[in-house]
Amino acid sequence: GAVVSQHPSRVICNSGTSVKIECRSLDFQATTMFWYRQFPKQSLMLMATSNEGSKATYEQGVEKDKFLINHASLTLSTLTVTSAHPEDSSFYICSARGDRMGAFFGQGTRLTVV
Amino acid sequence: EDQVTQSPEALRLQEGESSSLNCSYTVSGLRGLFWYRQDPGKGPEFLFTLYSAGEEKEKERLKATLTKKESFLHITAPKPEDSATYLCAVHPGGSYIPTFGRGTSLIVHP
């Protein structure tokens, strides 16, 4: 199957700092990438959808100035959590799909804001 | 509105005890139905894609089937390493944004 690499897998940061998470499709061109947030024992909550070269579409209730998404190329999307607070601590997962493909997921990033 | 309902929420099996997980869906046109496995602290791992009613896919102890209203993930003679949360998602027609169910948490006891 297709491979999606997400980095870092874990990050601890101080309140007020920004954290960048990368999502790369290693063996296919990702025309669409998705960013999810997952709370313990909950299903995936879609945050935003991005297509290469265009602005991300955010789900209702997700602050676009807080969660900056850049999909600059067909193999890379980034999620930057700006001015992080403890309530932003969560498990963030990206997924990517190419033409005529289902979505494949990255390994996830555990963000802890202290 | 597209909906995906998975049942049961949690399932405990003894090793070797076969069972099935259900994914019922309501969607305006089905572009595809996907099954994933998720282990704690990891991203979902792709298992199967089903596109049309009557289609079946198999992988080791897992078999996925699809009808016009639901999909089943059959687990034959499960082992403890099959313990995980199994997620079902549908891609509705006209959209590539998947709708996920809440998952079934499976625990297989040795």
PDB file of N, CA, C and O in Angstrom, chain A residues 13-19 66 81-89 111-114:
ATOM      1  N   CYS A  13       6.051  20.814  23.970  1.00  0.00           N
ATOM      2  CA  CYS A  13       6.444  22.212  23.815  1.00  0.00           C
ATOM      3  C   CYS A  13       5.874  23.041  24.948  1.00  0.00           C
ATOM      4  O   CYS A  13       4.952  22.608  25.660  1.00  0.00           O
ATOM      5  N   ASN A  14       6.427  24.221  25.106  1.00  0.00           N
ATOM      6  CA  ASN A  14       5.943  25.144  26.127  1.00  0.00           C
ATOM      7  C   ASN A  14       4.764  25.950  25.603  1.00  0.00           C
ATOM      8  O   ASN A  14       4.657  26.230  24.404  1.00  0.00           O
ATOM      9  N   SER A  15       3.903  26.361  26.499  1.00  0.00           N
ATOM     10  CA  SER A  15       2.777  27.220  26.126  1.00  0.00           C
ATOM     11  C   SER A  15       3.271  28.476  25.443  1.00  0.00           C
ATOM     12  O   SER A  15       4.273  29.069  25.849  1.00  0.00           O
ATOM     13  N   GLY A  16       2.582  28.841  24.385  1.00  0.00           N
ATOM     14  CA  GLY A  16       2.929  30.054  23.669  1.00  0.00           C
ATOM     15  C   GLY A  16       3.832  29.841  22.475  1.00  0.00           C
ATOM     16  O   GLY A  16       3.982  30.740  21.637  1.00  0.00           O
ATOM     17  N   THR A  17       4.420  28.681  22.386  1.00  0.00           N
ATOM     18  CA  THR A  17       5.287  28.410  21.233  1.00  0.00           C
ATOM     19  C   THR A  17       4.479  27.787  20.106  1.00  0.00           C
ATOM     20  O   THR A  17       3.315  27.389  20.284  1.00  0.00           O
ATOM     21  N   SER A  18       5.096  27.700  18.939  1.00  0.00           N
ATOM     22  CA  SER A  18       4.444  27.101  17.771  1.00  0.00           C
ATOM     23  C   SER A  18       5.109  25.775  17.425  1.00  0.00           C
ATOM     24  O   SER A  18       6.312  25.598  17.638  1.00  0.00           O
ATOM     25  N   VAL A  19       4.333  24.878  16.924  1.00  0.00           N
ATOM     26  CA  VAL A  19       4.824  23.544  16.585  1.00  0.00           C
ATOM     27  C   VAL A  19       4.405  23.211  15.165  1.00  0.00           C
ATOM     28  O   VAL A  19       3.241  23.403  14.791  1.00  0.00           O
ATOM     29  N   LYS A  66      -5.206  29.506  14.117  1.00  0.00           N
ATOM     30  CA  LYS A  66      -4.583  28.707  15.158  1.00  0.00           C
ATOM     31  C   LYS A  66      -3.870  27.502  14.549  1.00  0.00           C
ATOM     32  O   LYS A  66      -2.785  27.144  14.957  1.00  0.00           O
ATOM     33  N   VAL A  81       0.680  24.420  14.659  1.00  0.00           N
ATOM     34  CA  VAL A  81      -0.151  24.834  15.789  1.00  0.00           C
ATOM     35  C   VAL A  81       0.502  26.074  16.373  1.00  0.00           C
ATOM     36  O   VAL A  81       1.620  26.004  16.912  1.00  0.00           O
ATOM     37  N   THR A  82      -0.143  27.214  16.231  1.00  0.00           N
ATOM     38  CA  THR A  82       0.463  28.473  16.663  1.00  0.00           C
ATOM     39  C   THR A  82       0.051  28.816  18.086  1.00  0.00           C
ATOM     40  O   THR A  82      -1.062  28.492  18.525  1.00  0.00           O
ATOM     41  N   SER A  83       0.969  29.438  18.804  1.00  0.00           N
ATOM     42  CA  SER A  83       0.727  29.854  20.179  1.00  0.00           C
ATOM     43  C   SER A  83       0.002  28.745  20.946  1.00  0.00           C
ATOM     44  O   SER A  83      -1.133  28.917  21.424  1.00  0.00           O
ATOM     45  N   ALA A  84       0.657  27.634  21.024  1.00  0.00           N
ATOM     46  CA  ALA A  84       0.026  26.444  21.593  1.00  0.00           C
ATOM     47  C   ALA A  84      -0.323  26.625  23.078  1.00  0.00           C
ATOM     48  O   ALA A  84       0.411  27.275  23.834  1.00  0.00           O
ATOM     49  N   HIS A  85      -1.445  26.039  23.455  1.00  0.00           N
ATOM     50  CA  HIS A  85      -1.880  26.031  24.849  1.00  0.00           C
ATOM     51  C   HIS A  85      -2.125  24.590  25.278  1.00  0.00           C
ATOM     52  O   HIS A  85      -2.295  23.706  24.425  1.00  0.00           O
ATOM     53  N   PRO A  86      -2.173  24.345  26.570  1.00  0.00           N
ATOM     54  CA  PRO A  86      -2.381  22.957  27.024  1.00  0.00           C
ATOM     55  C   PRO A  86      -3.614  22.288  26.414  1.00  0.00           C
ATOM     56  O   PRO A  86      -3.588  21.077  26.162  1.00  0.00           O
ATOM     57  N   GLU A  87      -4.649  23.051  26.131  1.00  0.00           N
ATOM     58  CA  GLU A  87      -5.849  22.437  25.549  1.00  0.00           C
ATOM     59  C   GLU A  87      -5.641  21.983  24.101  1.00  0.00           C
ATOM     60  O   GLU A  87      -6.494  21.281  23.539  1.00  0.00           O
ATOM     61  N   ASP A  88      -4.532  22.391  23.509  1.00  0.00           N
ATOM     62  CA  ASP A  88      -4.201  21.909  22.164  1.00  0.00           C
ATOM     63  C   ASP A  88      -3.522  20.546  22.203  1.00  0.00           C
ATOM     64  O   ASP A  88      -3.303  19.928  21.143  1.00  0.00           O
ATOM     65  N   SER A  89      -3.188  20.102  23.397  1.00  0.00           N
ATOM     66  CA  SER A  89      -2.571  18.776  23.530  1.00  0.00           C
ATOM     67  C   SER A  89      -3.531  17.727  22.989  1.00  0.00           C
ATOM     68  O   SER A  89      -4.699  17.681  23.371  1.00  0.00           O
ATOM     69  N   LEU A 111       1.032  15.523  20.568  1.00  0.00           N
ATOM     70  CA  LEU A 111       1.463  16.851  21.001  1.00  0.00           C
ATOM     71  C   LEU A 111       1.086  17.055  22.458  1.00  0.00           C
ATOM     72  O   LEU A 111      -0.079  16.873  22.837  1.00  0.00           O
ATOM     73  N   THR A 112       2.074  17.422  23.247  1.00  0.00           N
ATOM     74  CA  THR A 112       1.845  17.764  24.646  1.00  0.00           C
ATOM     75  C   THR A 112       2.341  19.183  24.868  1.00  0.00           C
ATOM     76  O   THR A 112       3.508  19.473  24.622  1.00  0.00           O
ATOM     77  N   VAL A 113       1.451  20.048  25.321  1.00  0.00           N
ATOM     78  CA  VAL A 113       1.806  21.432  25.596  1.00  0.00           C
ATOM     79  C   VAL A 113       1.834  21.609  27.110  1.00  0.00           C
ATOM     80  O   VAL A 113       0.841  21.335  27.793  1.00  0.00           O
ATOM     81  N   VAL A 114       2.991  22.046  27.605  1.00  0.00           N
ATOM     82  CA  VAL A 114       3.147  22.170  29.065  1.00  0.00           C
ATOM     83  C   VAL A 114       3.251  23.639  29.475  1.00  0.00           C
ATOM     84  O   VAL A 114       3.485  24.511  28.674  1.00  0.00           O
TER      85      VAL A 114
END
